[in-house]
GROMACS .gro file of C-alpha atoms in nm:
model
  369
    1MET     CA    1   0.001   0.000   0.000
    2SER     CA    2   0.149   0.330  -0.107
    3THR     CA    3   0.142   0.636   0.108
    4VAL     CA    4   0.153   1.005   0.016
    5GLN     CA    5   0.463   1.169   0.144
    6PRO     CA    6   0.400   1.501   0.311
    7LEU     CA    7   0.569   1.809   0.166
    8SER     CA    8   0.862   1.932   0.368
    9THR     CA    9   0.704   2.279   0.398
   10PRO     CA   10   0.340   2.308   0.504
   11ALA     CA   11   0.110   2.510   0.275
   12GLN     CA   12   0.039   2.844   0.436
   13PHE     CA   13  -0.026   3.192   0.311
   14THR     CA   14  -0.223   3.510   0.366
   15ILE     CA   15  -0.394   3.742   0.120
   16LYS     CA   16  -0.475   4.103   0.204
   17SER     CA   17  -0.762   4.257   0.014
   18PRO     CA   18  -0.976   4.571   0.035
   19GLY     CA   19  -1.323   4.559   0.180
   20ASN     CA   20  -1.476   4.622  -0.160
   21TYR     CA   21  -1.357   4.705  -0.512
   22ILE     CA   22  -1.584   4.878  -0.762
   23GLN     CA   23  -1.487   4.967  -1.121
   24GLN     CA   24  -1.729   5.143  -1.346
   25ALA     CA   25  -1.739   5.425  -1.605
   26GLY     CA   26  -1.892   5.735  -1.447
   27LEU     CA   27  -1.849   5.610  -1.088
   28VAL     CA   28  -1.739   5.951  -0.967
   29HIS     CA   29  -2.105   6.054  -0.986
   30GLN     CA   30  -2.181   5.797  -0.712
   31VAL     CA   31  -1.892   5.870  -0.471
   32GLY     CA   32  -2.111   6.033  -0.215
   33GLU     CA   33  -2.366   5.753  -0.197
   34ARG     CA   34  -2.090   5.489  -0.193
   35ILE     CA   35  -1.907   5.661   0.095
   36ARG     CA   36  -2.200   5.778   0.304
   37PRO     CA   37  -2.273   5.431   0.458
   38LEU     CA   38  -1.912   5.417   0.583
   39VAL     CA   39  -1.843   5.772   0.708
   40ASP     CA   40  -1.996   6.117   0.698
   41HIS     CA   41  -1.680   6.325   0.780
   42LEU     CA   42  -1.378   6.303   0.549
   43ARG     CA   43  -1.035   6.442   0.506
   44ILE     CA   44  -0.943   6.430   0.139
   45LEU     CA   45  -0.583   6.389   0.028
   46THR     CA   46  -0.519   6.463  -0.338
   47SER     CA   47  -0.312   6.662  -0.582
   48PRO     CA   48  -0.427   6.971  -0.776
   49GLN     CA   49  -0.425   6.776  -1.104
   50ALA     CA   50  -0.622   6.481  -0.963
   51TRP     CA   51  -0.870   6.716  -0.788
   52ARG     CA   52  -0.939   6.882  -1.126
   53ALA     CA   53  -0.982   6.543  -1.287
   54VAL     CA   54  -1.277   6.447  -1.062
   55ASN     CA   55  -1.452   6.783  -1.015
   56PRO     CA   56  -1.697   6.946  -1.003
   57VAL     CA   57  -1.878   6.611  -1.008
   58LEU     CA   58  -1.716   6.466  -0.693
   59GLU     CA   59  -1.786   6.775  -0.479
   60GLU     CA   60  -2.147   6.776  -0.593
   61SER     CA   61  -2.181   6.403  -0.510
   62LEU     CA   62  -2.038   6.446  -0.160
   63ASN     CA   63  -2.246   6.753  -0.084
   64ARG     CA   64  -2.565   6.593  -0.218
   65GLU     CA   65  -2.522   6.306   0.033
   66GLY     CA   66  -2.438   6.537   0.324
   67VAL     CA   67  -2.078   6.420   0.363
   68ARG     CA   68  -1.858   6.677   0.533
   69TRP     CA   69  -1.508   6.713   0.396
   70GLN     CA   70  -1.189   6.915   0.389
   71VAL     CA   71  -0.925   6.885   0.114
   72GLU     CA   72  -0.550   6.879   0.149
   73TYR     CA   73  -0.303   6.878  -0.141
   74LEU     CA   74   0.004   6.661  -0.144
   75SER     CA   75   0.319   6.842  -0.244
   76GLY     CA   76   0.621   6.635  -0.319
   77GLU     CA   77   0.690   6.272  -0.242
   78CYS     CA   78   0.548   6.019   0.004
   79THR     CA   79   0.798   6.084   0.283
   80ASP     CA   80   0.787   6.028   0.656
   81ALA     CA   81   0.740   6.403   0.703
   82THR     CA   82   0.447   6.406   0.457
   83ILE     CA   83   0.286   6.116   0.637
   84ALA     CA   84   0.330   6.278   0.977
   85ARG     CA   85   0.183   6.608   0.846
   86PHE     CA   86  -0.125   6.445   0.700
   87ARG     CA   87  -0.182   6.241   1.016
   88HIS     CA   88  -0.161   6.554   1.227
   89ASN     CA   89  -0.408   6.740   1.008
   90LEU     CA   90  -0.648   6.447   1.001
   91LEU     CA   91  -0.651   6.420   1.379
   92GLU     CA   92  -0.688   6.797   1.420
   93GLN     CA   93  -0.990   6.792   1.190
   94GLY     CA   94  -1.141   6.493   1.368
   95ALA     CA   95  -1.239   6.322   1.045
   96GLU     CA   96  -1.342   5.961   1.072
   97GLY     CA   97  -1.251   5.875   0.717
   98ILE     CA   98  -0.986   5.938   0.452
   99LEU     CA   99  -1.055   5.976   0.083
  100ALA     CA  100  -0.736   5.953  -0.126
  101ILE     CA  101  -0.767   6.072  -0.486
  102GLY     CA  102  -0.475   6.054  -0.726
  103GLY     CA  103  -0.170   5.845  -0.809
  104GLY     CA  104   0.073   5.635  -0.609
  105ARG     CA  105   0.223   5.905  -0.390
  106VAL     CA  106  -0.116   6.024  -0.269
  107LEU     CA  107  -0.252   5.671  -0.213
  108ASP     CA  108   0.061   5.552  -0.035
  109THR     CA  109   0.055   5.851   0.201
  110ALA     CA  110  -0.309   5.791   0.288
  111LYS     CA  111  -0.254   5.416   0.330
  112ALA     CA  112   0.035   5.476   0.574
  113VAL     CA  113  -0.171   5.716   0.791
  114ASN     CA  114  -0.471   5.480   0.788
  115ASP     CA  115  -0.250   5.191   0.890
  116ALA     CA  116  -0.085   5.389   1.174
  117LEU     CA  117  -0.418   5.504   1.320
  118GLY     CA  118  -0.607   5.179   1.269
  119ASP     CA  119  -0.948   5.328   1.356
  120ARG     CA  120  -1.042   5.515   1.038
  121GLN     CA  121  -1.210   5.419   0.709
  122LEU     CA  122  -0.995   5.458   0.400
  123ILE     CA  123  -1.145   5.505   0.056
  124VAL     CA  124  -0.918   5.532  -0.243
  125LEU     CA  125  -0.999   5.667  -0.586
  126PRO     CA  126  -0.708   5.625  -0.826
  127THR     CA  127  -0.709   5.867  -1.118
  128LEU     CA  128  -0.440   5.669  -1.300
  129ALA     CA  129  -0.377   5.302  -1.370
  130ALA     CA  130  -0.004   5.349  -1.355
  131THR     CA  131   0.063   5.120  -1.057
  132CYS     CA  132  -0.126   4.876  -0.830
  133ALA     CA  133  -0.089   5.124  -0.535
  134ALA     CA  134  -0.468   5.132  -0.479
  135TRP     CA  135  -0.463   4.761  -0.383
  136SER     CA  136  -0.102   4.682  -0.282
  137PRO     CA  137  -0.058   4.631   0.095
  138LEU     CA  138   0.259   4.839   0.092
  139THR     CA  139   0.353   5.202   0.136
  140ILE     CA  140   0.669   5.304  -0.052
  141ILE     CA  141   0.870   5.568   0.136
  142TYR     CA  142   1.090   5.810  -0.058
  143ASN     CA  143   1.320   6.094   0.037
  144GLU     CA  144   1.244   6.451  -0.072
  145GLU     CA  145   1.443   6.395  -0.394
  146GLY     CA  146   1.240   6.089  -0.495
  147GLY     CA  147   1.491   5.824  -0.389
  148HIS     CA  148   1.351   5.500  -0.252
  149LEU     CA  149   1.408   5.450   0.120
  150ASP     CA  150   1.171   5.173   0.236
  151SER     CA  151   0.880   4.952   0.139
  152ARG     CA  152   0.657   4.908   0.444
  153ALA     CA  153   0.401   4.629   0.480
  154LEU     CA  154   0.060   4.742   0.597
  155ASN     CA  155  -0.196   4.567   0.808
  156ALA     CA  156  -0.498   4.788   0.734
  157MET     CA  157  -0.640   4.781   0.380
  158PRO     CA  158  -0.882   5.025   0.218
  159ALA     CA  159  -1.244   4.978   0.306
  160LEU     CA  160  -1.337   5.071  -0.050
  161ILE     CA  161  -1.157   5.117  -0.384
  162LEU     CA  162  -1.347   5.320  -0.642
  163VAL     CA  163  -1.216   5.311  -0.998
  164ASP     CA  164  -1.378   5.531  -1.259
  165SER     CA  165  -1.256   5.412  -1.599
  166GLU     CA  166  -1.373   5.738  -1.764
  167ILE     CA  167  -1.136   5.935  -1.546
  168ILE     CA  168  -0.846   5.699  -1.618
  169THR     CA  169  -0.903   5.715  -1.994
  170ARG     CA  170  -0.868   6.093  -1.984
  171ALA     CA  171  -0.516   6.064  -1.838
  172ASP     CA  172  -0.205   6.078  -2.051
  173VAL     CA  173  -0.164   5.737  -2.217
  174ARG     CA  174   0.197   5.727  -2.087
  175TYR     CA  175   0.056   5.637  -1.745
  176LEU     CA  176  -0.139   5.339  -1.876
  177ARG     CA  177   0.165   5.212  -2.064
  178SER     CA  178   0.376   5.248  -1.750
  179GLY     CA  179   0.112   5.063  -1.546
  180ILE     CA  180   0.103   4.777  -1.794
  181VAL     CA  181   0.481   4.730  -1.768
  182ASP     CA  182   0.468   4.748  -1.389
  183ALA     CA  183   0.194   4.484  -1.381
  184LEU     CA  184   0.346   4.245  -1.637
  185ALA     CA  185   0.664   4.261  -1.429
  186LYS     CA  186   0.494   4.061  -1.155
  187TRP     CA  187   0.492   3.739  -1.363
  188VAL     CA  188   0.843   3.795  -1.498
  189GLU     CA  189   0.964   3.843  -1.140
  190PHE     CA  190   0.765   3.570  -0.959
  191ASP     CA  191   0.780   3.291  -1.218
  192PRO     CA  192   1.152   3.214  -1.155
  193TRP     CA  193   1.081   3.186  -0.783
  194GLN     CA  194   0.798   2.939  -0.847
  195ARG     CA  195   1.009   2.730  -1.091
  196HIS     CA  196   1.288   2.707  -0.842
  197ASN     CA  197   1.066   2.648  -0.537
  198PRO     CA  198   0.782   2.415  -0.642
  199HIS     CA  199   0.504   2.301  -0.407
  200HIS     CA  200   0.460   2.640  -0.234
  201LEU     CA  201   0.095   2.733  -0.249
  202ALA     CA  202   0.154   3.103  -0.194
  203LEU     CA  203   0.390   3.121  -0.490
  204GLU     CA  204   0.148   2.926  -0.707
  205VAL     CA  205  -0.132   3.173  -0.625
  206LYS     CA  206   0.096   3.475  -0.687
  207VAL     CA  207   0.210   3.334  -1.024
  208LEU     CA  208  -0.148   3.255  -1.133
  209ALA     CA  209  -0.264   3.610  -1.065
  210ALA     CA  210   0.048   3.756  -1.223
  211ARG     CA  211   0.018   3.533  -1.532
  212GLN     CA  212  -0.349   3.628  -1.580
  213ALA     CA  213  -0.239   3.995  -1.586
  214TYR     CA  214   0.039   3.912  -1.835
  215ASP     CA  215  -0.202   3.729  -2.062
  216THR     CA  216  -0.447   4.020  -2.043
  217PHE     CA  217  -0.181   4.245  -2.189
  218LEU     CA  218  -0.102   3.999  -2.468
  219HIS     CA  219  -0.468   3.991  -2.572
  220TRP     CA  220  -0.601   4.339  -2.485
  221GLY     CA  221  -0.303   4.569  -2.427
  222GLU     CA  222  -0.277   4.732  -2.769
  223GLU     CA  223  -0.651   4.786  -2.792
  224ALA     CA  224  -0.656   4.947  -2.447
  225ILE     CA  225  -0.379   5.189  -2.547
  226VAL     CA  226  -0.580   5.296  -2.854
  227ALA     CA  227  -0.889   5.341  -2.638
  228ASN     CA  228  -0.693   5.556  -2.390
  229GLU     CA  229  -0.553   5.768  -2.680
  230GLN     CA  230  -0.909   5.822  -2.808
  231GLN     CA  231  -1.043   5.873  -2.453
  232GLN     CA  232  -1.295   5.596  -2.497
  233VAL     CA  233  -1.398   5.335  -2.241
  234THR     CA  234  -1.394   4.992  -2.409
  235PRO     CA  235  -1.391   4.631  -2.285
  236ALA     CA  236  -1.018   4.619  -2.360
  237LEU     CA  237  -0.949   4.927  -2.148
  238GLU     CA  238  -1.155   4.789  -1.858
  239LYS     CA  239  -0.971   4.461  -1.865
  240VAL     CA  240  -0.631   4.630  -1.864
  241ILE     CA  241  -0.728   4.861  -1.577
  242GLU     CA  242  -0.836   4.552  -1.385
  243ALA     CA  243  -0.505   4.381  -1.459
  244ASN     CA  244  -0.298   4.689  -1.365
  245ILE     CA  245  -0.473   4.740  -1.031
  246VAL     CA  246  -0.645   4.423  -0.921
  247LEU     CA  247  -0.438   4.133  -1.063
  248ALA     CA  248  -0.105   4.305  -0.997
  249GLY     CA  249  -0.222   4.414  -0.651
  250LEU     CA  250  -0.344   4.062  -0.575
  251ALA     CA  251  -0.013   3.910  -0.677
  252ASN     CA  252   0.158   4.159  -0.445
  253SER     CA  253  -0.080   4.078  -0.161
  254VAL     CA  254  -0.009   3.709  -0.129
  255ARG     CA  255   0.241   3.630   0.147
  256GLY     CA  256   0.377   3.285   0.217
  257GLU     CA  257   0.661   3.114   0.399
  258LEU     CA  258   0.918   3.239   0.142
  259ASN     CA  259   1.034   3.597   0.104
  260THR     CA  260   1.020   3.653  -0.273
  261PRO     CA  261   1.145   4.000  -0.370
  262GLY     CA  262   1.112   4.083  -0.739
  263LEU     CA  263   1.455   4.150  -0.886
  264ALA     CA  264   1.334   4.417  -1.127
  265HIS     CA  265   1.176   4.616  -0.844
  266VAL     CA  266   1.492   4.586  -0.635
  267ILE     CA  267   1.686   4.727  -0.932
  268HIS     CA  268   1.421   4.997  -0.968
  269ASP     CA  269   1.478   5.110  -0.610
  270THR     CA  270   1.841   5.191  -0.690
  271LEU     CA  271   1.747   5.368  -1.013
  272THR     CA  272   1.528   5.610  -0.816
  273HIS     CA  273   1.846   5.756  -0.668
  274GLN     CA  274   1.979   5.858  -1.007
  275PRO     CA  275   1.881   6.225  -1.064
  276GLU     CA  276   1.879   6.181  -1.439
  277LEU     CA  277   1.596   5.923  -1.416
  278HIS     CA  278   1.358   6.128  -1.204
  279ASP     CA  279   1.143   6.205  -1.505
  280TRP     CA  280   1.096   5.833  -1.572
  281LEU     CA  281   0.769   5.696  -1.436
  282HIS     CA  282   0.771   5.406  -1.192
  283GLY     CA  283   0.679   5.153  -1.459
  284GLU     CA  284   0.939   5.291  -1.693
  285LYS     CA  285   1.211   5.232  -1.439
  286VAL     CA  286   1.069   4.884  -1.383
  287GLY     CA  287   1.070   4.816  -1.757
  288PHE     CA  288   1.438   4.894  -1.789
  289SER     CA  289   1.498   4.680  -1.477
  290LEU     CA  290   1.307   4.391  -1.640
  291LEU     CA  291   1.549   4.411  -1.932
  292LEU     CA  292   1.835   4.387  -1.684
  293GLN     CA  293   1.675   4.091  -1.506
  294SER     CA  294   1.636   3.910  -1.840
  295LEU     CA  295   2.000   3.973  -1.922
  296VAL     CA  296   2.104   3.846  -1.579
  297GLU     CA  297   1.890   3.535  -1.610
  298TYR     CA  298   1.948   3.439  -1.973
  299GLY     CA  299   2.240   3.643  -2.097
  300GLN     CA  300   2.012   3.795  -2.358
  301PRO     CA  301   1.665   3.946  -2.351
  302ASN     CA  302   1.365   3.713  -2.355
  303ALA     CA  303   1.215   3.776  -2.700
  304GLN     CA  304   0.852   3.815  -2.590
  305LEU     CA  305   0.945   4.040  -2.300
  306LEU     CA  306   1.157   4.260  -2.528
  307TYR     CA  307   0.866   4.283  -2.773
  308LEU     CA  308   0.633   4.399  -2.490
  309LEU     CA  309   0.886   4.652  -2.354
  310LYS     CA  310   0.919   4.806  -2.700
  311LEU     CA  311   0.544   4.797  -2.755
  312TYR     CA  312   0.478   4.992  -2.434
  313ARG     CA  313   0.772   5.228  -2.495
  314SER     CA  314   0.981   5.132  -2.196
  315PRO     CA  315   1.326   5.293  -2.189
  316LEU     CA  316   1.588   5.035  -2.286
  317ARG     CA  317   1.903   5.237  -2.219
  318LEU     CA  318   2.009   5.472  -1.948
  319PRO     CA  319   2.001   5.844  -2.038
  320ALA     CA  320   2.300   6.074  -2.030
  321LEU     CA  321   2.468   6.059  -1.689
  322GLU     CA  322   2.676   6.327  -1.522
  323GLY     CA  323   3.042   6.254  -1.472
  324ASP     CA  324   3.224   5.942  -1.587
  325ARG     CA  325   2.952   5.721  -1.740
  326ALA     CA  326   3.143   5.393  -1.692
  327ALA     CA  327   3.206   5.471  -1.326
  328ARG     CA  328   2.839   5.572  -1.272
  329ILE     CA  329   2.719   5.243  -1.429
  330ALA     CA  330   2.959   5.040  -1.214
  331GLN     CA  331   2.832   5.223  -0.906
  332ILE     CA  332   2.469   5.157  -0.994
  333ALA     CA  333   2.548   4.785  -1.015
  334ALA     CA  334   2.728   4.798  -0.679
  335ASP     CA  335   2.438   4.986  -0.512
  336ILE     CA  336   2.170   4.728  -0.601
  337ARG     CA  337   2.088   4.547  -0.277
  338PHE     CA  338   1.913   4.219  -0.336
  339PRO     CA  339   1.830   4.063   0.002
  340GLN     CA  340   2.111   3.826   0.100
  341LYS     CA  341   1.874   3.572   0.256
  342SER     CA  342   1.685   3.543  -0.075
  343LEU     CA  343   1.976   3.489  -0.310
  344ASN     CA  344   1.948   3.107  -0.312
  345GLY     CA  345   1.577   3.121  -0.399
  346LEU     CA  346   1.630   3.210  -0.763
  347PRO     CA  347   1.758   2.984  -1.042
  348PHE     CA  348   2.020   3.233  -1.145
  349ALA     CA  349   2.299   3.427  -0.972
  350VAL     CA  350   2.241   3.785  -0.870
  351THR     CA  351   2.579   3.947  -0.804
  352VAL     CA  352   2.745   4.277  -0.861
  353GLU     CA  353   2.926   4.116  -1.155
  354THR     CA  354   2.610   3.976  -1.325
  355LEU     CA  355   2.425   4.306  -1.277
  356HIS     CA  356   2.721   4.502  -1.410
  357ARG     CA  357   2.744   4.279  -1.719
  358ALA     CA  358   2.373   4.333  -1.779
  359LEU     CA  359   2.411   4.709  -1.757
  360LEU     CA  360   2.707   4.701  -1.997
  361ALA     CA  361   2.502   4.493  -2.244
  362THR     CA  362   2.239   4.768  -2.262
  363GLU     CA  363   2.525   5.006  -2.339
  364ALA     CA  364   2.674   4.789  -2.609
  365GLN     CA  365   2.361   4.691  -2.793
  366ASP     CA  366   2.064   4.899  -2.906
  367PHE     CA  367   1.775   4.679  -2.793
  368ALA     CA  368   1.525   4.936  -2.927
  369GLU     CA  369   1.614   4.844  -3.286
   0.00000   0.00000   0.00000
C-alpha cells in the first residue's frame, strides 16, 4: 500500500484585500452615496491635477449626500514628514474617514496614515492606472528627492476602492503604458521563484494572478492603449485597468513562507536615486529593470518580454549621466541590494558582476532596434 509523502514545507499563506472594489465608467457621480454608509466626515488627500480630474462632479456628489469634507493637497513625495503632516491634520480635523484621490504618492501617504491610526475608514479613488498602489498592501517611502528608502508592509487595507474608468481614460496614455509594464513585471519576477521552489501554494497563487495579468496584456493591451488615446472606455481598457490594479495588486498581496522579492523592483529602487531618471515613471524604471533581469537570467533578452517593452515604450538604455559614465554604471550595479537571505531562492546568480554585465550589455547593444 502506497502512502503520500507530506511536503517538507506546510502550505500556508495570507492574502490582504480591500473591503470592496468597484470599477465602473462614471463612478465619480456615485462617490457620495458609496461613501456615506461608511463615514460622513472626510479628510481628502489629493493633488491639484487629480482634484481637477474628478470635479466638479465629486464635490457635488459628496455635498448631495451630506458628507462633510476638507481637502489637502500633497506636495512632493510620500515621505515620513508628509505622512506625519497628513496624520496631524487628520486628527486635528477629527475626520473619521480618509478619501485619497490621485496616483501612487497620494494613495501611499493615505494608506500609511490609515495603517498607523487603525481606527479610520480609508477610501481610495485612483485617477491613474499607472501602478497597483490602490490595492497593494505596501507604502513606498521616498526621500524629498524621490529616492526610494523603504517599502513598508501594511496591516490595514482600504475599506473601499473606487475606480472610474472614464477618469483613467482621460489621463495621458503614458501612465497606462507604464502601469502595464509594472503589472506584467509581476509574472516575470515571480515565475523564476515558483520554478525554483515548487510546491509552495503562496507562490502558485501569486504566479497565477500575475500570469493572468500578463495574458491580459497580450490579448488586450494594444486595444486598451488605442482606447486611452481616443479617450474611450472599451472592454479592452476595462480589462487592462483591472489587470494593472487588481491582478497586480493581488499578486503583491499574497504572502507565504518564502520571502520573494522581485529582482526588477529591487533594481528599480536603486534607479530612483539617479537624478537623471527622475522624469521616468515608476513603470518605466521597472521596464528597464526587467530588461536587466532578463540579461542576468538568460544572458540575452527574452524575445517576448523585449517585444512588450518596446510595444509599451519602456526605456531600454540609461539616459546621459553626469560625470564618468562607466564609473556611474559600475556604481549603480554595486548599489543594487538584493536581500542576501533570498539569493538562493532564484535559479540564477544575482551578483554585482552579473548586474554590471547586464548594464554594460544595454550600453553595447541597441535593444530598441
